[in-house]
Amino acid sequence: MAYNVLIVDDSSIIRSTIRKVLQISRIEVGEIFEAENGKDALQQIEDHPINIVLADINMPVMNGLEMVDIMAQKGMLDKLPVIIISTERNVTRMAELKAKGVRAYLNKPFTPENIQQVVNNIMGAGDI
Amino acid sequence: MFSEAADDTPPNLKGEYFHTTITFSGNGPEGSLNLCMPRQLCMDMAANVLGTSPEETSEALAEDALKELSNIICGELTAALYGNTEVFHMSVPSLYRIDKGKWQELSADVDCVKFLVADQLVFVCFMASEEES
């Protein structure tokens, strides 16, 4: 099954990098959608069939924490996996996000292997 | 890309520079990180990240690369200095294009550290203060 991915980050270079990693990895990727902030991301989720979300925290307009809060309130996190990719190191924040239903937390800088492993673990695609 | 310490030789500055500022604040510590690189080095860095050539890289991507680098450095520094239990709010990085005169003004700050990356001069200034309880 091919997975539709939503990349949420205000940095175009991060979005491009993640897109490249997904495209060259063994993850079966369908369509890749992009959003610059949490508000845009929620709209994309409404408009397109998304199977997994990779999101930053620090973004203008609506940050990743606010986006996760809204998704949690709407019960979306049970069915739509969210992986947070951020520079933040705070363990309390990571624990709070996981408690809300975020599936995984990756620190920046990340390697292509980090992304592949986390996505594969969550989507159950087996060995990289 | 590898970095090395820069000596006190007056720099041969030419061209345009990209300068980013990111601020952070928490329950106690607050401060800012300023990072400045030559435009061409930012183009090279973005090309390296994307696996393309500098000629194929846009200035928008080069700007984003520097902003993201400052984001990463600030995250690493605050974690290294204050641990990973302090909650910080970090601003979205701001980027400015500056010339040689502004570069010299900013880099004259005593908290500024200069180094060379690919023989090009880079400076970083990290300033932090802790509110007294």
Tab-separated table of N, CA, C and O in Angstrom, chain B:
chain	number	residue	atom	x	y	z
B	1	MET	N	31.522	20.118	4.591
B	1	MET	CA	32.149	21.402	4.878
B	1	MET	C	32.809	21.336	6.247
B	1	MET	O	32.212	20.844	7.202
B	2	PHE	N	33.998	21.853	6.331
B	2	PHE	CA	34.732	21.825	7.588
B	2	PHE	C	35.008	23.250	8.054
B	2	PHE	O	35.147	24.160	7.256
B	3	SER	N	35.079	23.430	9.351
B	3	SER	CA	35.338	24.769	9.869
B	3	SER	C	36.673	24.787	10.596
B	3	SER	O	37.161	23.765	11.063
B	4	GLU	N	37.244	25.952	10.669
B	4	GLU	CA	38.478	26.147	11.437
B	4	GLU	C	38.459	27.539	12.037
B	4	GLU	O	37.717	28.414	11.569
B	5	ALA	N	39.250	27.725	13.043
B	5	ALA	CA	39.280	29.023	13.707
B	5	ALA	C	39.818	30.076	12.752
B	5	ALA	O	40.694	29.812	11.938
B	6	ALA	N	39.257	31.283	12.864
B	6	ALA	CA	39.751	32.406	12.075
B	6	ALA	C	40.722	33.219	12.924
B	6	ALA	O	40.501	33.399	14.115
B	7	ASP	N	41.793	33.693	12.298
B	7	ASP	CA	42.727	34.502	13.095
B	7	ASP	C	42.284	35.957	13.034
B	7	ASP	O	41.183	36.270	12.589
B	8	ASP	N	43.157	36.848	13.519
B	8	ASP	CA	42.768	38.251	13.611
B	8	ASP	C	43.082	39.049	12.355
B	8	ASP	O	42.962	40.271	12.352
B	9	THR	N	43.502	38.339	11.301
B	9	THR	CA	43.782	39.050	10.048
B	9	THR	C	42.516	39.739	9.572
B	9	THR	O	41.448	39.114	9.564
B	10	PRO	N	42.602	41.004	9.215
B	10	PRO	CA	41.395	41.694	8.727
B	10	PRO	C	40.788	40.931	7.565
B	10	PRO	O	41.496	40.527	6.649
B	11	PRO	N	39.521	40.668	7.629
B	11	PRO	CA	38.896	39.836	6.592
B	11	PRO	C	38.767	40.557	5.268
B	11	PRO	O	38.613	41.772	5.228
B	12	ASN	N	38.883	39.800	4.197
B	12	ASN	CA	38.670	40.358	2.867
B	12	ASN	C	37.197	40.178	2.539
B	12	ASN	O	36.782	39.163	1.986
B	13	LEU	N	36.409	41.155	2.921
B	13	LEU	CA	34.964	41.011	2.775
B	13	LEU	C	34.518	41.512	1.416
B	13	LEU	O	34.909	42.586	0.987
B	14	LYS	N	33.718	40.707	0.741
B	14	LYS	CA	33.130	41.191	-0.504
B	14	LYS	C	31.818	40.466	-0.712
B	14	LYS	O	31.589	39.388	-0.183
B	15	GLY	N	30.973	41.087	-1.481
B	15	GLY	CA	29.691	40.458	-1.765
B	15	GLY	C	28.691	40.693	-0.653
B	15	GLY	O	28.867	41.516	0.236
B	16	GLU	N	27.631	39.924	-0.733
B	16	GLU	CA	26.516	40.079	0.190
B	16	GLU	C	26.590	39.003	1.276
B	16	GLU	O	27.152	37.925	1.072
B	17	TYR	N	25.994	39.330	2.413
B	17	TYR	CA	25.986	38.399	3.526
B	17	TYR	C	24.555	38.173	3.986
B	17	TYR	O	23.714	39.065	3.921
B	18	PHE	N	24.294	36.961	4.458
B	18	PHE	CA	23.007	36.645	5.053
B	18	PHE	C	23.196	36.585	6.559
B	18	PHE	O	24.113	35.932	7.057
B	19	HIS	N	22.320	37.260	7.278
B	19	HIS	CA	22.423	37.329	8.737
B	19	HIS	C	21.091	36.886	9.330
B	19	HIS	O	20.042	37.410	8.969
B	20	THR	N	21.126	35.902	10.220
B	20	THR	CA	19.896	35.459	10.874
B	20	THR	C	19.947	35.765	12.362
B	20	THR	O	21.005	35.772	12.986
B	21	THR	N	18.775	35.999	12.903
B	21	THR	CA	18.614	36.204	14.344
B	21	THR	C	17.505	35.296	14.831
B	21	THR	O	16.434	35.225	14.210
B	22	ILE	N	17.761	34.609	15.922
B	22	ILE	CA	16.732	33.802	16.559
B	22	ILE	C	16.799	34.076	18.055
B	22	ILE	O	17.884	34.181	18.625
B	23	THR	N	15.651	34.248	18.665
B	23	THR	CA	15.637	34.520	20.107
B	23	THR	C	15.026	33.330	20.831
B	23	THR	O	14.261	32.554	20.250
B	24	PHE	N	15.378	33.196	22.091
B	24	PHE	CA	14.798	32.139	22.898
B	24	PHE	C	14.477	32.697	24.279
B	24	PHE	O	15.132	33.630	24.764
B	25	SER	N	13.443	32.152	24.884
B	25	SER	CA	13.089	32.576	26.230
B	25	SER	C	12.483	31.387	26.964
B	25	SER	O	11.815	30.547	26.372
B	26	GLY	N	12.767	31.355	28.257
B	26	GLY	CA	12.233	30.279	29.080
B	26	GLY	C	11.850	30.821	30.436
B	26	GLY	O	11.669	32.022	30.600
B	27	ASN	N	11.745	29.962	31.427
B	27	ASN	CA	11.386	30.409	32.774
B	27	ASN	C	12.493	31.261	33.389
B	27	ASN	O	12.249	32.129	34.195
B	28	GLY	N	13.712	30.988	32.998
B	28	GLY	CA	14.835	31.762	33.518
B	28	GLY	C	15.655	32.371	32.404
B	28	GLY	O	15.625	33.557	32.159
B	29	PRO	N	16.393	31.511	31.669
B	29	PRO	CA	17.292	32.035	30.642
B	29	PRO	C	16.538	32.602	29.433
B	29	PRO	O	15.466	32.124	29.072
B	30	GLU	N	17.124	33.635	28.875
B	30	GLU	CA	16.634	34.152	27.604
B	30	GLU	C	17.811	34.749	26.864
B	30	GLU	O	18.810	35.136	27.467
B	31	GLY	N	17.688	34.811	25.550
B	31	GLY	CA	18.805	35.344	24.789
B	31	GLY	C	18.564	35.259	23.309
B	31	GLY	O	17.419	35.153	22.852
B	32	SER	N	19.661	35.312	22.563
B	32	SER	CA	19.556	35.294	21.109
B	32	SER	C	20.789	34.672	20.503
B	32	SER	O	21.872	34.631	21.108
B	33	LEU	N	20.596	34.189	19.275
B	33	LEU	CA	21.706	33.676	18.477
B	33	LEU	C	21.710	34.437	17.166
B	33	LEU	O	20.671	34.549	16.518
B	34	ASN	N	22.858	34.980	16.811
B	34	ASN	CA	23.030	35.634	15.521
B	34	ASN	C	24.067	34.865	14.729
B	34	ASN	O	25.122	34.525	15.248
B	35	LEU	N	23.758	34.600	13.467
B	35	LEU	CA	24.649	33.835	12.612
B	35	LEU	C	24.760	34.558	11.281
B	35	LEU	O	23.746	34.973	10.717
B	36	CYS	N	25.983	34.720	10.805
B	36	CYS	CA	26.167	35.462	9.562
B	36	CYS	C	27.109	34.710	8.640
B	36	CYS	O	28.210	34.304	9.064
B	37	MET	N	26.696	34.533	7.395
B	37	MET	CA	27.489	33.808	6.411
B	37	MET	C	27.464	34.536	5.082
B	37	MET	O	26.464	35.152	4.744
B	38	PRO	N	28.542	34.394	4.290
B	38	PRO	CA	28.483	34.944	2.941
B	38	PRO	C	27.373	34.268	2.137
B	38	PRO	O	27.075	33.076	2.311
B	39	ARG	N	26.767	35.039	1.272
B	39	ARG	CA	25.686	34.525	0.446
B	39	ARG	C	26.105	33.252	-0.296
B	39	ARG	O	25.355	32.272	-0.335
B	40	GLN	N	27.301	33.254	-0.888
B	40	GLN	CA	27.727	32.104	-1.672
B	40	GLN	C	27.844	30.854	-0.808
B	40	GLN	O	27.508	29.745	-1.248
B	41	LEU	N	28.311	31.006	0.417
B	41	LEU	CA	28.438	29.856	1.307
B	41	LEU	C	27.058	29.282	1.628
B	41	LEU	O	26.890	28.072	1.735
B	42	CYS	N	26.068	30.186	1.777
B	42	CYS	CA	24.701	29.710	2.019
B	42	CYS	C	24.188	28.924	0.805
B	42	CYS	O	23.511	27.899	0.967
B	43	MET	N	24.513	29.402	-0.385
B	43	MET	CA	24.103	28.685	-1.605
B	43	MET	C	24.764	27.307	-1.632
B	43	MET	O	24.117	26.305	-1.940
B	44	ASP	N	26.053	27.257	-1.308
B	44	ASP	CA	26.787	25.988	-1.306
B	44	ASP	C	26.193	25.029	-0.271
B	44	ASP	O	26.035	23.823	-0.519
B	45	MET	N	25.878	25.578	0.905
B	45	MET	CA	25.336	24.754	1.975
B	45	MET	C	23.985	24.154	1.578
B	45	MET	O	23.730	22.960	1.765
B	46	ALA	N	23.135	24.977	1.000
B	46	ALA	CA	21.818	24.494	0.566
B	46	ALA	C	21.974	23.417	-0.507
B	46	ALA	O	21.271	22.398	-0.488
B	47	ALA	N	22.903	23.638	-1.421
B	47	ALA	CA	23.136	22.658	-2.480
B	47	ALA	C	23.623	21.339	-1.892
B	47	ALA	O	23.197	20.254	-2.310
B	48	ASN	N	24.493	21.418	-0.889
B	48	ASN	CA	24.983	20.204	-0.227
B	48	ASN	C	23.852	19.436	0.431
B	48	ASN	O	23.767	18.209	0.343
B	49	VAL	N	22.972	20.173	1.097
B	49	VAL	CA	21.866	19.518	1.800
B	49	VAL	C	20.949	18.797	0.810
B	49	VAL	O	20.487	17.684	1.057
B	50	LEU	N	20.719	19.454	-0.320
B	50	LEU	CA	19.768	18.903	-1.285
B	50	LEU	C	20.419	17.974	-2.297
B	50	LEU	O	19.710	17.343	-3.091
B	51	GLY	N	21.752	17.896	-2.276
B	51	GLY	CA	22.434	17.042	-3.243
B	51	GLY	C	22.379	17.583	-4.660
B	51	GLY	O	22.327	16.823	-5.621
B	52	THR	N	22.349	18.914	-4.772
B	52	THR	CA	22.344	19.530	-6.102
B	52	THR	C	23.571	20.427	-6.225
B	52	THR	O	24.413	20.445	-5.332
B	53	SER	N	23.653	21.180	-7.318
B	53	SER	CA	24.763	22.118	-7.471
B	53	SER	C	24.298	23.507	-7.045
B	53	SER	O	23.096	23.801	-7.081
B	54	PRO	N	25.230	24.381	-6.633
B	54	PRO	CA	24.818	25.741	-6.269
B	54	PRO	C	24.070	26.457	-7.383
B	54	PRO	O	23.178	27.266	-7.125
B	55	GLU	N	24.411	26.125	-8.623
B	55	GLU	CA	23.756	26.786	-9.756
B	55	GLU	C	22.279	26.404	-9.844
B	55	GLU	O	21.463	27.141	-10.389
B	56	GLU	N	21.960	25.235	-9.333
B	56	GLU	CA	20.572	24.768	-9.382
B	56	GLU	C	19.785	25.167	-8.133
B	56	GLU	O	18.623	24.830	-8.002
B	57	THR	N	20.455	25.866	-7.218
B	57	THR	CA	19.835	26.188	-5.936
B	57	THR	C	19.350	27.626	-5.949
B	57	THR	O	20.064	28.531	-6.343
B	58	SER	N	18.141	27.837	-5.449
B	58	SER	CA	17.594	29.196	-5.435
B	58	SER	C	18.069	29.943	-4.187
B	58	SER	O	18.448	29.334	-3.191
B	59	GLU	N	17.996	31.261	-4.246
B	59	GLU	CA	18.348	32.066	-3.074
B	59	GLU	C	17.370	31.821	-1.933
B	59	GLU	O	17.748	31.854	-0.766
B	60	ALA	N	16.129	31.552	-2.270
B	60	ALA	CA	15.129	31.274	-1.230
B	60	ALA	C	15.538	30.045	-0.418
B	60	ALA	O	15.420	30.025	0.812
B	61	LEU	N	16.018	29.015	-1.103
B	61	LEU	CA	16.467	27.816	-0.407
B	61	LEU	C	17.720	28.108	0.415
B	61	LEU	O	17.882	27.585	1.519
B	62	ALA	N	18.609	28.932	-0.126
B	62	ALA	CA	19.823	29.295	0.618
B	62	ALA	C	19.462	30.057	1.899
B	62	ALA	O	20.047	29.836	2.955
B	63	GLU	N	18.506	30.955	1.797
B	63	GLU	CA	18.046	31.691	2.982
B	63	GLU	C	17.451	30.716	4.003
B	63	GLU	O	17.730	30.796	5.200
B	64	ASP	N	16.631	29.803	3.513
B	64	ASP	CA	16.015	28.819	4.405
B	64	ASP	C	17.061	27.944	5.071
B	64	ASP	O	16.912	27.548	6.232
B	65	ALA	N	18.116	27.620	4.318
B	65	ALA	CA	19.169	26.769	4.871
B	65	ALA	C	19.831	27.457	6.064
B	65	ALA	O	20.081	26.830	7.099
B	66	LEU	N	20.100	28.756	5.920
B	66	LEU	CA	20.751	29.462	7.022
B	66	LEU	C	19.805	29.595	8.214
B	66	LEU	O	20.212	29.430	9.366
B	67	LYS	N	18.545	29.861	7.932
B	67	LYS	CA	17.570	29.977	9.029
B	67	LYS	C	17.461	28.648	9.770
B	67	LYS	O	17.418	28.600	11.006
B	68	GLU	N	17.428	27.569	9.019
B	68	GLU	CA	17.312	26.259	9.648
B	68	GLU	C	18.578	25.933	10.434
B	68	GLU	O	18.512	25.355	11.523
B	69	LEU	N	19.733	26.310	9.907
B	69	LEU	CA	20.983	26.082	10.629
B	69	LEU	C	20.979	26.840	11.957
B	69	LEU	O	21.384	26.309	12.995
B	70	SER	N	20.514	28.081	11.940
B	70	SER	CA	20.476	28.849	13.191
B	70	SER	C	19.495	28.222	14.169
B	70	SER	O	19.732	28.181	15.376
B	71	ASN	N	18.406	27.699	13.647
B	71	ASN	CA	17.413	26.986	14.459
B	71	ASN	C	18.056	25.789	15.163
B	71	ASN	O	17.903	25.572	16.377
B	72	ILE	N	18.784	25.001	14.403
B	72	ILE	CA	19.431	23.794	14.932
B	72	ILE	C	20.496	24.159	15.958
B	72	ILE	O	20.575	23.569	17.043
B	73	ILE	N	21.331	25.150	15.634
B	73	ILE	CA	22.394	25.561	16.552
B	73	ILE	C	21.799	26.069	17.860
B	73	ILE	O	22.257	25.723	18.952
B	74	CYS	N	20.756	26.868	17.776
B	74	CYS	CA	20.132	27.416	18.982
B	74	CYS	C	19.554	26.288	19.840
B	74	CYS	O	19.704	26.280	21.070
B	75	GLY	N	18.917	25.321	19.192
B	75	GLY	CA	18.365	24.182	19.926
B	75	GLY	C	19.449	23.387	20.622
B	75	GLY	O	19.321	22.995	21.790
B	76	GLU	N	20.544	23.142	19.913
B	76	GLU	CA	21.660	22.375	20.489
B	76	GLU	C	22.307	23.145	21.637
B	76	GLU	O	22.622	22.576	22.693
B	77	LEU	N	22.517	24.452	21.436
B	77	LEU	CA	23.198	25.253	22.459
B	77	LEU	C	22.364	25.358	23.730
B	77	LEU	O	22.884	25.204	24.838
B	78	THR	N	21.084	25.643	23.582
B	78	THR	CA	20.248	25.794	24.781
B	78	THR	C	20.154	24.466	25.535
B	78	THR	O	20.192	24.444	26.768
B	79	ALA	N	20.094	23.364	24.801
B	79	ALA	CA	20.053	22.055	25.474
B	79	ALA	C	21.377	21.767	26.186
B	79	ALA	O	21.405	21.266	27.307
B	80	ALA	N	22.484	22.115	25.526
B	80	ALA	CA	23.802	21.858	26.112
B	80	ALA	C	24.028	22.717	27.352
B	80	ALA	O	24.619	22.281	28.329
B	81	LEU	N	23.548	23.960	27.307
B	81	LEU	CA	23.806	24.892	28.414
B	81	LEU	C	22.830	24.702	29.573
B	81	LEU	O	23.206	24.840	30.733
B	82	TYR	N	21.579	24.425	29.252
B	82	TYR	CA	20.554	24.453	30.284
B	82	TYR	C	19.871	23.111	30.509
B	82	TYR	O	18.984	23.001	31.349
B	83	GLY	N	20.291	22.106	29.773
B	83	GLY	CA	19.692	20.796	29.950
B	83	GLY	C	18.431	20.630	29.129
B	83	GLY	O	17.973	21.555	28.454
B	84	ASN	N	17.845	19.438	29.182
B	84	ASN	CA	16.670	19.169	28.356
B	84	ASN	C	15.377	19.152	29.163
B	84	ASN	O	14.377	18.592	28.734
B	85	THR	N	15.404	19.773	30.351
B	85	THR	CA	14.155	19.889	31.102
B	85	THR	C	13.609	21.311	31.082
B	85	THR	O	12.460	21.538	31.431
B	86	GLU	N	14.433	22.263	30.657
B	86	GLU	CA	13.987	23.652	30.569
B	86	GLU	C	13.167	23.814	29.288
B	86	GLU	O	13.613	23.435	28.204
B	87	VAL	N	11.973	24.397	29.420
B	87	VAL	CA	11.130	24.619	28.242
B	87	VAL	C	11.461	25.977	27.664
B	87	VAL	O	11.382	26.988	28.355
B	88	PHE	N	11.813	25.998	26.388
B	88	PHE	CA	12.141	27.255	25.728
B	88	PHE	C	11.142	27.541	24.624
B	88	PHE	O	10.707	26.645	23.917
B	89	HIS	N	10.825	28.813	24.493
B	89	HIS	CA	10.125	29.254	23.296
B	89	HIS	C	11.159	29.892	22.381
B	89	HIS	O	11.857	30.819	22.776
B	90	MET	N	11.289	29.347	21.184
B	90	MET	CA	12.245	29.912	20.220
B	90	MET	C	11.474	30.633	19.131
B	90	MET	O	10.465	30.131	18.633
B	91	SER	N	11.974	31.790	18.756
B	91	SER	CA	11.305	32.546	17.695
B	91	SER	C	11.564	31.887	16.357
B	91	SER	O	12.498	31.095	16.203
B	92	VAL	N	10.736	32.227	15.396
B	92	VAL	CA	11.024	31.862	14.012
B	92	VAL	C	12.213	32.717	13.575
B	92	VAL	O	12.222	33.918	13.829
B	93	PRO	N	13.244	32.131	12.978
B	93	PRO	CA	14.418	32.933	12.622
B	93	PRO	C	14.083	34.053	11.647
B	93	PRO	O	13.291	33.872	10.723
B	94	SER	N	14.707	35.215	11.858
B	94	SER	CA	14.580	36.326	10.920
B	94	SER	C	15.865	36.408	10.116
B	94	SER	O	16.950	36.211	10.658
B	95	LEU	N	15.737	36.697	8.839
B	95	LEU	CA	16.931	36.786	7.986
B	95	LEU	C	17.043	38.171	7.383
B	95	LEU	O	16.044	38.765	6.953
B	96	TYR	N	18.249	38.691	7.376
B	96	TYR	CA	18.538	40.004	6.796
B	96	TYR	C	19.703	39.863	5.827
B	96	TYR	O	20.633	39.094	6.063
B	97	ARG	N	19.649	40.619	4.746
B	97	ARG	CA	20.794	40.670	3.823
B	97	ARG	C	21.607	41.901	4.190
B	97	ARG	O	21.056	43.008	4.253
B	98	ILE	N	22.858	41.698	4.447
B	98	ILE	CA	23.673	42.826	4.912
B	98	ILE	C	24.908	42.974	4.042
B	98	ILE	O	25.311	42.054	3.334
B	99	ASP	N	25.508	44.166	4.125
B	99	ASP	CA	26.720	44.414	3.348
B	99	ASP	C	27.939	44.370	4.256
B	99	ASP	O	27.836	44.096	5.457
B	100	LYS	N	29.075	44.709	3.672
B	100	LYS	CA	30.349	44.627	4.399
B	100	LYS	C	30.343	45.520	5.641
B	100	LYS	O	30.797	45.112	6.719
B	101	GLY	N	29.788	46.725	5.501
B	101	GLY	CA	29.789	47.665	6.630
B	101	GLY	C	29.010	47.119	7.819
B	101	GLY	O	29.456	47.163	8.969
B	102	LYS	N	27.836	46.587	7.536
B	102	LYS	CA	26.992	46.030	8.600
B	102	LYS	C	27.649	44.790	9.198
B	102	LYS	O	27.581	44.557	10.396
B	103	TRP	N	28.291	43.972	8.347
B	103	TRP	CA	29.002	42.785	8.817
B	103	TRP	C	30.059	43.201	9.839
B	103	TRP	O	30.173	42.597	10.906
B	104	GLN	N	30.819	44.236	9.521
B	104	GLN	CA	31.885	44.677	10.423
B	104	GLN	C	31.300	45.202	11.726
B	104	GLN	O	31.856	44.962	12.799
B	105	GLU	N	30.190	45.887	11.619
B	105	GLU	CA	29.554	46.433	12.829
B	105	GLU	C	29.083	45.295	13.740
B	105	GLU	O	29.351	45.288	14.943
B	106	LEU	N	28.404	44.320	13.155
B	106	LEU	CA	27.865	43.217	13.958
B	106	LEU	C	28.968	42.336	14.520
B	106	LEU	O	28.907	41.886	15.673
B	107	SER	N	29.981	42.071	13.711
B	107	SER	CA	31.027	41.134	14.136
B	107	SER	C	31.981	41.752	15.147
B	107	SER	O	32.802	41.050	15.735
B	108	ALA	N	31.873	43.060	15.381
B	108	ALA	CA	32.743	43.719	16.361
B	108	ALA	C	32.296	43.429	17.788
B	108	ALA	O	33.029	43.701	18.739
B	109	ASP	N	31.129	42.870	17.951
B	109	ASP	CA	30.615	42.538	19.279
B	109	ASP	C	31.588	41.584	19.984
B	109	ASP	O	32.092	40.642	19.375
B	110	VAL	N	31.837	41.836	21.284
B	110	VAL	CA	32.808	41.013	22.012
B	110	VAL	C	32.349	39.561	22.157
B	110	VAL	O	33.152	38.661	22.365
B	111	ASP	N	31.043	39.328	22.046
B	111	ASP	CA	30.522	37.969	22.181
B	111	ASP	C	30.535	37.207	20.871
B	111	ASP	O	30.076	36.075	20.788
B	112	CYS	N	31.077	37.829	19.852
B	112	CYS	CA	31.043	37.250	18.525
B	112	CYS	C	32.239	36.338	18.298
B	112	CYS	O	33.369	36.698	18.594
B	113	VAL	N	31.985	35.153	17.757
B	113	VAL	CA	33.052	34.201	17.444
B	113	VAL	C	33.132	34.073	15.930
B	113	VAL	O	32.124	33.828	15.276
B	114	LYS	N	34.356	34.233	15.415
B	114	LYS	CA	34.526	34.133	13.968
B	114	LYS	C	35.264	32.839	13.631
B	114	LYS	O	36.179	32.431	14.354
B	115	PHE	N	34.873	32.230	12.542
B	115	PHE	CA	35.605	31.065	12.068
B	115	PHE	C	35.459	30.965	10.551
B	115	PHE	O	34.663	31.681	9.944
B	116	LEU	N	36.250	30.075	10.007
B	116	LEU	CA	36.259	29.902	8.555
B	116	LEU	C	35.550	28.599	8.195
B	116	LEU	O	35.781	27.559	8.812
B	117	VAL	N	34.709	28.664	7.175
B	117	VAL	CA	34.102	27.469	6.605
B	117	VAL	C	34.366	27.531	5.102
B	117	VAL	O	33.977	28.503	4.455
B	118	ALA	N	35.036	26.512	4.606
B	118	ALA	CA	35.415	26.510	3.186
B	118	ALA	C	36.104	27.828	2.819
B	118	ALA	O	35.780	28.455	1.801
B	119	ASP	N	37.012	28.247	3.691
B	119	ASP	CA	37.801	29.474	3.513
B	119	ASP	C	36.948	30.732	3.471
B	119	ASP	O	37.422	31.782	3.036
B	120	GLN	N	35.732	30.646	3.911
B	120	GLN	CA	34.888	31.842	3.957
B	120	GLN	C	34.557	32.165	5.408
B	120	GLN	O	34.337	31.260	6.215
B	121	LEU	N	34.503	33.468	5.687
B	121	LEU	CA	34.382	33.901	7.083
B	121	LEU	C	32.926	33.880	7.542
B	121	LEU	O	32.026	34.388	6.869
B	122	VAL	N	32.738	33.278	8.701
B	122	VAL	CA	31.414	33.158	9.306
B	122	VAL	C	31.526	33.692	10.733
B	122	VAL	O	32.569	33.550	11.367
B	123	PHE	N	30.478	34.333	11.217
B	123	PHE	CA	30.495	34.639	12.647
B	123	PHE	C	29.197	34.232	13.302
B	123	PHE	O	28.140	34.175	12.673
B	124	VAL	N	29.319	33.928	14.574
B	124	VAL	CA	28.152	33.581	15.377
B	124	VAL	C	28.249	34.315	16.717
B	124	VAL	O	29.325	34.428	17.293
B	125	CYS	N	27.126	34.865	17.142
B	125	CYS	CA	27.057	35.537	18.443
B	125	CYS	C	25.942	34.900	19.239
B	125	CYS	O	24.798	34.861	18.765
B	126	PHE	N	26.272	34.421	20.418
B	126	PHE	CA	25.261	33.833	21.284
B	126	PHE	C	25.234	34.631	22.577
B	126	PHE	O	26.255	34.774	23.241
B	127	MET	N	24.112	35.186	22.878
B	127	MET	CA	23.989	35.997	24.097
B	127	MET	C	22.848	35.467	24.921
B	127	MET	O	21.771	35.172	24.390
B	128	ALA	N	23.084	35.336	26.204
B	128	ALA	CA	22.037	34.829	27.085
B	128	ALA	C	22.133	35.498	28.439
B	128	ALA	O	23.213	35.860	28.900
B	129	SER	N	21.001	35.661	29.062
B	129	SER	CA	20.968	36.205	30.413
B	129	SER	C	19.953	35.401	31.192
B	129	SER	O	19.014	34.851	30.627
B	130	GLU	N	20.148	35.366	32.476
B	130	GLU	CA	19.241	34.613	33.318
B	130	GLU	C	18.553	35.579	34.227
B	130	GLU	O	19.203	36.369	34.892
B	131	GLU	N	17.207	35.530	34.299
B	131	GLU	CA	16.475	36.407	35.193
B	131	GLU	C	16.749	35.977	36.617
B	131	GLU	O	16.771	34.791	36.923
B	132	GLU	N	16.939	36.970	37.483
B	132	GLU	CA	17.206	36.651	38.881
B	132	GLU	C	15.897	36.269	39.563
B	132	GLU	O	14.879	36.925	39.378
B	133	SER	N	15.944	35.192	40.323
B	133	SER	CA	14.717	34.756	41.022
B	133	SER	C	14.603	35.416	42.383
B	133	SER	O	15.577	35.953	42.892
